[in-house]
Short mmCIF file of C-alpha atoms and ligand atoms in Angstrom, two decimals:
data_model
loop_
_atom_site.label_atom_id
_atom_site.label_comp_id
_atom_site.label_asym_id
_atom_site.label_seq_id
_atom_site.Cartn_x
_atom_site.Cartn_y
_atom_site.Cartn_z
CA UNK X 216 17.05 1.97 -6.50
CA UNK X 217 18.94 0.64 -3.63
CA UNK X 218 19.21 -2.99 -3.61
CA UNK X 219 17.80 -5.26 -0.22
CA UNK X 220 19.34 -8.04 1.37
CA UNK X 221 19.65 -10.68 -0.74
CA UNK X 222 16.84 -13.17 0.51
CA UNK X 223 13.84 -9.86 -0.20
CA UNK X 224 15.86 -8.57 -3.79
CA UNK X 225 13.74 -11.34 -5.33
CA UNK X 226 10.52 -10.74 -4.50
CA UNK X 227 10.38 -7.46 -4.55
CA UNK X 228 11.04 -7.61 -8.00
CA UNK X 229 8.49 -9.93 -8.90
CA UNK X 230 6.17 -7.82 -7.04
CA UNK X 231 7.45 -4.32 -8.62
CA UNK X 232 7.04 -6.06 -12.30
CA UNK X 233 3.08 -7.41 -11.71
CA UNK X 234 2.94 -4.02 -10.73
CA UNK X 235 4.07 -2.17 -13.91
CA UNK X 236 1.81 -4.91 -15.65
CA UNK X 237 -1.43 -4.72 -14.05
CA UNK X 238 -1.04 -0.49 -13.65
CA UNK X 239 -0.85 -0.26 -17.51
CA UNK X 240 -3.46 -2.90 -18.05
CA UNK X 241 -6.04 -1.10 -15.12
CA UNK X 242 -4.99 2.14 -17.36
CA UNK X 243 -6.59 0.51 -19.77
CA UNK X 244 -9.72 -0.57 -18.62
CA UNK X 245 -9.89 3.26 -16.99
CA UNK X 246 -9.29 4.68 -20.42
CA UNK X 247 -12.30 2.37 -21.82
CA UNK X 248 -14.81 3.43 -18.81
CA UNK X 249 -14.21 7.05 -18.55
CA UNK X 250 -16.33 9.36 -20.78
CA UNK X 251 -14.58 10.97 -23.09
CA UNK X 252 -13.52 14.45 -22.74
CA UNK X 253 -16.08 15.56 -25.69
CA UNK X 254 -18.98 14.62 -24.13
CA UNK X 255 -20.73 16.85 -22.04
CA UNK X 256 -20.70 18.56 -19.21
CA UNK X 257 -17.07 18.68 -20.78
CA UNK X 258 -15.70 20.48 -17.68
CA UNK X 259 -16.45 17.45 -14.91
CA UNK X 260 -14.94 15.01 -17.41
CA UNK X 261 -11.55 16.99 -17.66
CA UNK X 262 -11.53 17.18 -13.89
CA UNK X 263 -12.38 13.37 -13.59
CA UNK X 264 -9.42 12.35 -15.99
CA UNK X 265 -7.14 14.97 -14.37
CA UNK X 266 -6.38 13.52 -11.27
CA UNK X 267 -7.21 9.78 -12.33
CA UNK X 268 -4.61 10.34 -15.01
CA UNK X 269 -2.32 11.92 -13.18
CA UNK X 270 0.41 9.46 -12.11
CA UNK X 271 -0.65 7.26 -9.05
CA UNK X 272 0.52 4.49 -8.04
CA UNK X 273 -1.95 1.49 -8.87
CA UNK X 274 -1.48 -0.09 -5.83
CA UNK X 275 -5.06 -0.80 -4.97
CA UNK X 276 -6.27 -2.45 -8.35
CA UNK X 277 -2.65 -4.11 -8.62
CA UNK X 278 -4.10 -5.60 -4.88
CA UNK X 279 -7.36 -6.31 -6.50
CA UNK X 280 -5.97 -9.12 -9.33
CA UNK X 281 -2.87 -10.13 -6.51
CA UNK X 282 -6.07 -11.25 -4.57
CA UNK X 283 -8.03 -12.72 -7.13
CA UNK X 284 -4.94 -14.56 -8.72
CA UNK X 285 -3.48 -15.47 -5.18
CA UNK X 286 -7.02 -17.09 -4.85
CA UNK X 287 -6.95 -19.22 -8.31
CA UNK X 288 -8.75 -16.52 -10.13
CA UNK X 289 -7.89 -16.60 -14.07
CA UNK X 290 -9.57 -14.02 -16.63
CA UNK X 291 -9.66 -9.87 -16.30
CA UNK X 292 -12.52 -9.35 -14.07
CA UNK X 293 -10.34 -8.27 -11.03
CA UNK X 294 -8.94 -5.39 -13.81
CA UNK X 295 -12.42 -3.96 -13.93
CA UNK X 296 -12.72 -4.33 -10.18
CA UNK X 297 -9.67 -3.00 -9.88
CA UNK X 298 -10.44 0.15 -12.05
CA UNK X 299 -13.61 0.92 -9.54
CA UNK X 300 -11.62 0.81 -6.61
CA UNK X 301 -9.16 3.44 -8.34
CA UNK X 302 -11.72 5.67 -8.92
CA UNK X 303 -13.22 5.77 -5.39
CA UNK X 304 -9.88 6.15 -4.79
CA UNK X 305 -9.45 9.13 -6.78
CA UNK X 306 -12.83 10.24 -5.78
CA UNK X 307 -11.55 10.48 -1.97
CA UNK X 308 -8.16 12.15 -2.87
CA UNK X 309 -9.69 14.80 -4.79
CA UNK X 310 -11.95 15.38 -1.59
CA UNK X 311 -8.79 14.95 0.76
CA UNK X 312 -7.23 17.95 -0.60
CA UNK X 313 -10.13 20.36 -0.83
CA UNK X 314 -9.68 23.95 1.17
CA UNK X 315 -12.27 22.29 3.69
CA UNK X 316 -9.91 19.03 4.37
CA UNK X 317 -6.60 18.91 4.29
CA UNK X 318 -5.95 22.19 1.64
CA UNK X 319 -3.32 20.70 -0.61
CA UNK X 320 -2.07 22.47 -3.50
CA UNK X 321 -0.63 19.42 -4.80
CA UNK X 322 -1.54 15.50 -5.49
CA UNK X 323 0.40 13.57 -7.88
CA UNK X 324 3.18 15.60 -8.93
CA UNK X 325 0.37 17.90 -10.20
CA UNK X 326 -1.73 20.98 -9.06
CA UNK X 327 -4.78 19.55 -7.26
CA UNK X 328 -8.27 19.57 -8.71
CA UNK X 329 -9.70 22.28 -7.29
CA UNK X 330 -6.84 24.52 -7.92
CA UNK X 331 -7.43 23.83 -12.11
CA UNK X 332 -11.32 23.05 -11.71
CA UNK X 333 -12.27 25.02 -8.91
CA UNK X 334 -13.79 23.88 -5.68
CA UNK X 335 -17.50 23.49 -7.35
CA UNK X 336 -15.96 21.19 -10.31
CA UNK X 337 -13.37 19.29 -7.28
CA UNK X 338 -16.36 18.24 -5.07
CA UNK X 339 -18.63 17.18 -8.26
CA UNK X 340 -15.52 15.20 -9.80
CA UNK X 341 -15.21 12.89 -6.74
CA UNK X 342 -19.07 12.19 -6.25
CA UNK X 343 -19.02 11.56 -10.31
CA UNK X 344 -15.91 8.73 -9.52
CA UNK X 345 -17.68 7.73 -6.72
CA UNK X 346 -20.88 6.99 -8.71
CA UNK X 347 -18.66 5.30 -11.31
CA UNK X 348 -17.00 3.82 -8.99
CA UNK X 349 -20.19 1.40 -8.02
CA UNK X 350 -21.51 1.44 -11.54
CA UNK X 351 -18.68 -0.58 -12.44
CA UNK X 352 -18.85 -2.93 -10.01
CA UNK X 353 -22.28 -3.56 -10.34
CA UNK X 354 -21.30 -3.94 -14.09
CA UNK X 355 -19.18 -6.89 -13.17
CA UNK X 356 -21.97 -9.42 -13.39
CA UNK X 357 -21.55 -9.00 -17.13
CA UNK X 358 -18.60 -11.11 -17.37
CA UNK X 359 -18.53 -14.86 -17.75
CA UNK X 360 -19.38 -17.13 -15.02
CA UNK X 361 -19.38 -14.06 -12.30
CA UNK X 362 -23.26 -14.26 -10.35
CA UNK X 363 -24.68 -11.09 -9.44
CA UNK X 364 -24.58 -12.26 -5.79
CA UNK X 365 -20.66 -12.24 -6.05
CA UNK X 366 -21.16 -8.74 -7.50
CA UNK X 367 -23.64 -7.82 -4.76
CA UNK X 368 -20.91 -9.57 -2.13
CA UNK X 369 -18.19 -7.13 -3.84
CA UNK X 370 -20.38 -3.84 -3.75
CA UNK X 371 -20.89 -4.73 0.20
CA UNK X 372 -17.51 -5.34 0.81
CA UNK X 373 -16.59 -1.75 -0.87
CA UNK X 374 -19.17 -0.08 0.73
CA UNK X 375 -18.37 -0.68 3.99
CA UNK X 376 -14.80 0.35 3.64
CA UNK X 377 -15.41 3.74 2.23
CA UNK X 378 -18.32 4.42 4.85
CA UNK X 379 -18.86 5.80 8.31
CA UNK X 380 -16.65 2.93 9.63
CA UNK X 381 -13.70 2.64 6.72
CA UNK X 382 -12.62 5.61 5.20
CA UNK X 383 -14.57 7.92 5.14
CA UNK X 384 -15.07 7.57 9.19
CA UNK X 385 -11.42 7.87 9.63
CA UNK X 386 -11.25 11.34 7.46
CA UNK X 387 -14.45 12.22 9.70
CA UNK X 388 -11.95 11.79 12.64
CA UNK X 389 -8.94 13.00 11.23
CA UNK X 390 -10.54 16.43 10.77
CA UNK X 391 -12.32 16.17 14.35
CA UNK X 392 -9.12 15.49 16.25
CA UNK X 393 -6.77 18.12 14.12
CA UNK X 394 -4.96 20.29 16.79
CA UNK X 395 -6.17 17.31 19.67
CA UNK X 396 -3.30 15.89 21.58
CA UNK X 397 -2.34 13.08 19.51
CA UNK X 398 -2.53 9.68 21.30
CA UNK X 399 -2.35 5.65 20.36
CA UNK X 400 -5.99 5.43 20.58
CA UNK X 401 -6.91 7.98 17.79
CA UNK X 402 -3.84 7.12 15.09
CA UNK X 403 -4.84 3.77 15.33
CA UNK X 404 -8.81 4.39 14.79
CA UNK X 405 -8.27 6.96 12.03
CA UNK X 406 -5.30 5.15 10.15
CA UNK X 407 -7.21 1.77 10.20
CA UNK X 408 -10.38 3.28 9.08
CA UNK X 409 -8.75 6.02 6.40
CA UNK X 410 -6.55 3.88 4.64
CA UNK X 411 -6.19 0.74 5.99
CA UNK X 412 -9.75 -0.66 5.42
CA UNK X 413 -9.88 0.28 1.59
CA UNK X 414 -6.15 -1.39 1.36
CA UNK X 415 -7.57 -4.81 3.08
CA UNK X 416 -10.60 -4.56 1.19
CA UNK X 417 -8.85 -4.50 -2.40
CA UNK X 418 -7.14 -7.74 -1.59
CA UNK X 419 -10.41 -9.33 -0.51
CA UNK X 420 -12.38 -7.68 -3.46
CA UNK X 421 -10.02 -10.08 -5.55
CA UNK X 422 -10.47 -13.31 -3.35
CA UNK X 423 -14.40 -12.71 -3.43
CA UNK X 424 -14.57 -12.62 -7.29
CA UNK X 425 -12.24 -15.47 -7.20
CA UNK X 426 -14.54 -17.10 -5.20
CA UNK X 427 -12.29 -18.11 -2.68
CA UNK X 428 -13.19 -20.17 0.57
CA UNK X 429 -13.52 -17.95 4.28
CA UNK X 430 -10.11 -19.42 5.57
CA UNK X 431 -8.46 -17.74 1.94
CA UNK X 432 -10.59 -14.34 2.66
CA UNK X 433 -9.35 -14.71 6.47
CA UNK X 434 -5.68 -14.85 5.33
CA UNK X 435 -6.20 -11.96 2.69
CA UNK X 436 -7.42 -9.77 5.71
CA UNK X 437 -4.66 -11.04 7.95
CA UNK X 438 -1.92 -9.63 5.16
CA UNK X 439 -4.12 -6.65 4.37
CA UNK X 440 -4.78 -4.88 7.73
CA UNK X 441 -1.04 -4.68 8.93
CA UNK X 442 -0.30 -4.01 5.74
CA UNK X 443 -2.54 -1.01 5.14
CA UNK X 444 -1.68 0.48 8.50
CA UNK X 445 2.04 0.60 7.87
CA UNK X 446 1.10 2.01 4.49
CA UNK X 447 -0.50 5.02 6.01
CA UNK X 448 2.33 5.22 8.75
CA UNK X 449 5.29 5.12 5.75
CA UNK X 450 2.83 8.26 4.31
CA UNK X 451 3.28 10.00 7.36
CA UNK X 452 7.05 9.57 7.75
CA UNK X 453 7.55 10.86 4.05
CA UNK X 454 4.68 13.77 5.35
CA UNK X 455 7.88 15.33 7.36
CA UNK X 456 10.84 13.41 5.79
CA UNK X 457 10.69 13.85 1.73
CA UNK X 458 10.93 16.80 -0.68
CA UNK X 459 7.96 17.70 -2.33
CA UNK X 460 9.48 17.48 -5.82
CA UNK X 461 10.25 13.59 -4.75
CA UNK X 462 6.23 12.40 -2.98
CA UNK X 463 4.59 14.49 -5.72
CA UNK X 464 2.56 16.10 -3.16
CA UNK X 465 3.58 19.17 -0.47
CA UNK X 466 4.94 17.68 2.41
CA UNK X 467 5.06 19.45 6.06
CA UNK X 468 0.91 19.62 6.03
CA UNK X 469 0.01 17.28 8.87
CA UNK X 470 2.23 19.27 10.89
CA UNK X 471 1.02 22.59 10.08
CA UNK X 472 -2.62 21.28 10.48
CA UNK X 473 -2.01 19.65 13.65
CA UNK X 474 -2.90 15.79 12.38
CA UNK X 475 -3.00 13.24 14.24
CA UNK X 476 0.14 11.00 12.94
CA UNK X 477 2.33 8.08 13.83
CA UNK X 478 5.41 10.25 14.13
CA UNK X 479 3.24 12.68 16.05
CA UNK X 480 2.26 10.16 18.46
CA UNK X 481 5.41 7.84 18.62
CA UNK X 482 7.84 9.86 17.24
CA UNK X 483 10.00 8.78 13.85
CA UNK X 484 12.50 6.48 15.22
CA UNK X 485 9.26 4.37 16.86
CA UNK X 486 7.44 5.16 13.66
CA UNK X 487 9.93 3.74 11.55
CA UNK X 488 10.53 0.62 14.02
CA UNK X 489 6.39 -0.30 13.58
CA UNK X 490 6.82 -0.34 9.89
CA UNK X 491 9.29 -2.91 9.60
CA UNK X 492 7.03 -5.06 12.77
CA UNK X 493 3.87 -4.33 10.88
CA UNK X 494 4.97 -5.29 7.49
CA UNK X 495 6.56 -8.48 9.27
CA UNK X 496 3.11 -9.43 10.27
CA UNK X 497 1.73 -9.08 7.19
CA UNK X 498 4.63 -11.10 5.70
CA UNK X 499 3.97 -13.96 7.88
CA UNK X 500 0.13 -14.63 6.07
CA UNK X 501 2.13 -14.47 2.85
CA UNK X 502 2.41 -18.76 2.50
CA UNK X 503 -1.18 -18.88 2.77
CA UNK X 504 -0.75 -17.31 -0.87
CA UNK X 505 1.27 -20.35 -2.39
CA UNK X 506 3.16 -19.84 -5.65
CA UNK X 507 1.95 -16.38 -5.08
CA UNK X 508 3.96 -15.82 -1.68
CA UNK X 509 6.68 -13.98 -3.14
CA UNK X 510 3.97 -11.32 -4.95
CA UNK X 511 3.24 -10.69 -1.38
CA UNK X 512 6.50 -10.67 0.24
CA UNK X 513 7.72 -8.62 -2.35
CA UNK X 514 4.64 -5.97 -1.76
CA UNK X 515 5.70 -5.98 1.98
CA UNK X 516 8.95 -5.00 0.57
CA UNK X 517 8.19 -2.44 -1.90
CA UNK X 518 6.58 -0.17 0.91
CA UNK X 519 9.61 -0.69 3.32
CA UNK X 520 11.66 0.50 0.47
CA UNK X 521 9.59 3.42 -0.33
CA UNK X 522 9.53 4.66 3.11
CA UNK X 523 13.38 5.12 2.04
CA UNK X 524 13.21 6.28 -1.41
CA UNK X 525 10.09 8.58 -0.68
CA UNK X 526 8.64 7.31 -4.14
CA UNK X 527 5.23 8.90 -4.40
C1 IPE F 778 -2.50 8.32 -0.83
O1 IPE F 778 -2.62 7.03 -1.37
C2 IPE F 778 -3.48 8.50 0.26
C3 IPE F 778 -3.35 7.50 1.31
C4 IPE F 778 -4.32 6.72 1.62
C5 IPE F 778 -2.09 7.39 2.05
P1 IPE F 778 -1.53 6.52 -2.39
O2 IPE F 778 -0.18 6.68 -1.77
O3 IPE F 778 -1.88 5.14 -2.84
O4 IPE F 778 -1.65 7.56 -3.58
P2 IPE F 778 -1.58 7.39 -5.15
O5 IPE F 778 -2.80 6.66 -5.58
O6 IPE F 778 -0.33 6.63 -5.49
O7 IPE F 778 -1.53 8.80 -5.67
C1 IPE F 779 -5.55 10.37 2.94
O1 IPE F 779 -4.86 10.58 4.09
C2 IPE F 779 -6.57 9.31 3.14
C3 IPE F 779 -7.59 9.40 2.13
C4 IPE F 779 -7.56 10.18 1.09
C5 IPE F 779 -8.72 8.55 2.32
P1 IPE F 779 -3.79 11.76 4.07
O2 IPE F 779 -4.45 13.08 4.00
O3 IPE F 779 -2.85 11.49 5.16
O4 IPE F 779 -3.05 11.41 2.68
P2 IPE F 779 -2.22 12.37 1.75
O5 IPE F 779 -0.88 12.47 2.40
O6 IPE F 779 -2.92 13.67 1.60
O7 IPE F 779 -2.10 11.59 0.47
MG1 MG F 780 -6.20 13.82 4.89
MG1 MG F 781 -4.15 14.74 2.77
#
């Protein structure tokens, strides 16, 4: 990996090692909460452990416990929270790449869903991580010292950021204004609402259970909502810049399907130049964090670098 300037090189190791830490501990909890494979309807079980299985990144539950330790949080709750949010997650990439969305062949290095399972199985295996999804949440009032009204608060917060105004209104709109000439207006609406919201949401999923005070929540959505939209923009530049082989998933589609992207809008040199302003202005809610400032500077830094690396 290349190395940063100096005064980042820290950080974004500390961030890149949590990382590696909480992903195999979230694997973990996933293993423990999916069915097993024996159990029937076999099929929808193998589909569901597929694609979870298959070699993503963890960067939404590793959000999940950065928020909940950032906000004094001690114990594994946020793992289990973390977990959920992977399989909604899951649940929407599976969706994403159906015939009827986006038509990708390939998600994680691997063939997508409904090229092994079929369309039937694909749709079916995101509502079932969906509906797991929120069963383990609401399961979180089973740990010690968490009230059900925290878990209630969590749920909300979720379910607004997959709905009609989070994610899944910004797929709504990124299928409505395929072929449209692409303008500020409509990146901005769908990135902030397809990816963005779920991103911001993570953090604050892990301040909530932490209990944490508004101004802490305020600063978690301050870093996350920057942060999420120049998460989505970095996915568009590797969308026309990286090798297949490399993002684990085909590149060239947004092109081909006439999405509305950053690059399409702004062009990559523009598209490149928000990244590094957005990811500043996450950065700069970071000392809100305290001892955990450098987790978060080095996050900021491990999606500048990707944008390079193409890292999928
Ligand atoms: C891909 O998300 C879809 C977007 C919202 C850009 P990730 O880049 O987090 O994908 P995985 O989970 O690592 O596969
Ligand atoms: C995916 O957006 C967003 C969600 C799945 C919610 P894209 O369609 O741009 O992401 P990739 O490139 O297929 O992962
Ligand atoms: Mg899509
Ligand atoms: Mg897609």
């Amino acid at each position: 990996m290349t190395k940063r300037p100096d005064e980042t090189a820290e950080p974004m190791a500390v961030f890149s090692e949590f990382l590696e830490t909480t992903s195999r501990e979230v694997d973990d909890v996933m293993e423990r909460l999916m069915p097993p494979v024996s159990a029937m309807p076999k099929v929808i079980h193998k589909a569901m452990r597929y694609s979870l299985f298959a070699g993503g990144k963890r960067i939404r539950p590793a959000l999940v416990v950065l928020g909940y330790r950032a906000a004094g949080g001690k114990g594994k709750v946020a793992h289990t929270a973390g977990a959920a949010i992977e399989l909604i997650h899951t649940f929407s990439l599976i969706h994403d790449d159906l015939p009827c969305m986006d038509d990708d062949d390939y998600r994680r290095g691997k063939l997508s869903n409904h090229k092994v399972f079929g369309e039937g199985v694909a749709v079916l295996a995101g509502d079932a991580l969906h509906a797991l999804g929120f069963d383990v949440l609401a399961r979180l009032r089973k740990f010690p010292g968490v009230r059900a009204e925290t878990v209630l608060d969590v749920m909300d917060e979720v379910g607004r950021a997959i709905g009609t105004d989070g994610m899944i209104g910004g797929q709504v709109m990124d299928l409505e204004w395929e072929g449209e000439k692409p303008s500020r207006s409509k990146v901005d609406y769908i990135h902030r609402r397809k990816t963005a919201a779920l991103l911001g949401s993570s953090l604050v999923v892990g301040g909530i259970l932490a209990g944490a005070p508004a101004k802490t929540i305020t600063a978690l959505r301050r870093f996350g909502e920057p942060f999420g939209l120049a998460f989505q923009v970095v996915d568009d530049i590797l969308n026309v810049q990286q090798a297949g082989r490399v993002l684990g998933k085909q590149p060239g589609g947004d092109e081909r399907l006439g999405k509305i992207t950053w690059p399409a809008v702004h062009g990559l040199p523009r598209s490149q130049a928000d990244v590094t302003a957005l990811l500043d202005e996450a950065s700069r809610a970071a000392p809100a964090f305290g001892r955990y400032m450098d987790h978060f500077l080095g996050l900021a830094d491990y999606i500048s670098v990707r944008r390079q690396a193409g890292r999928s």
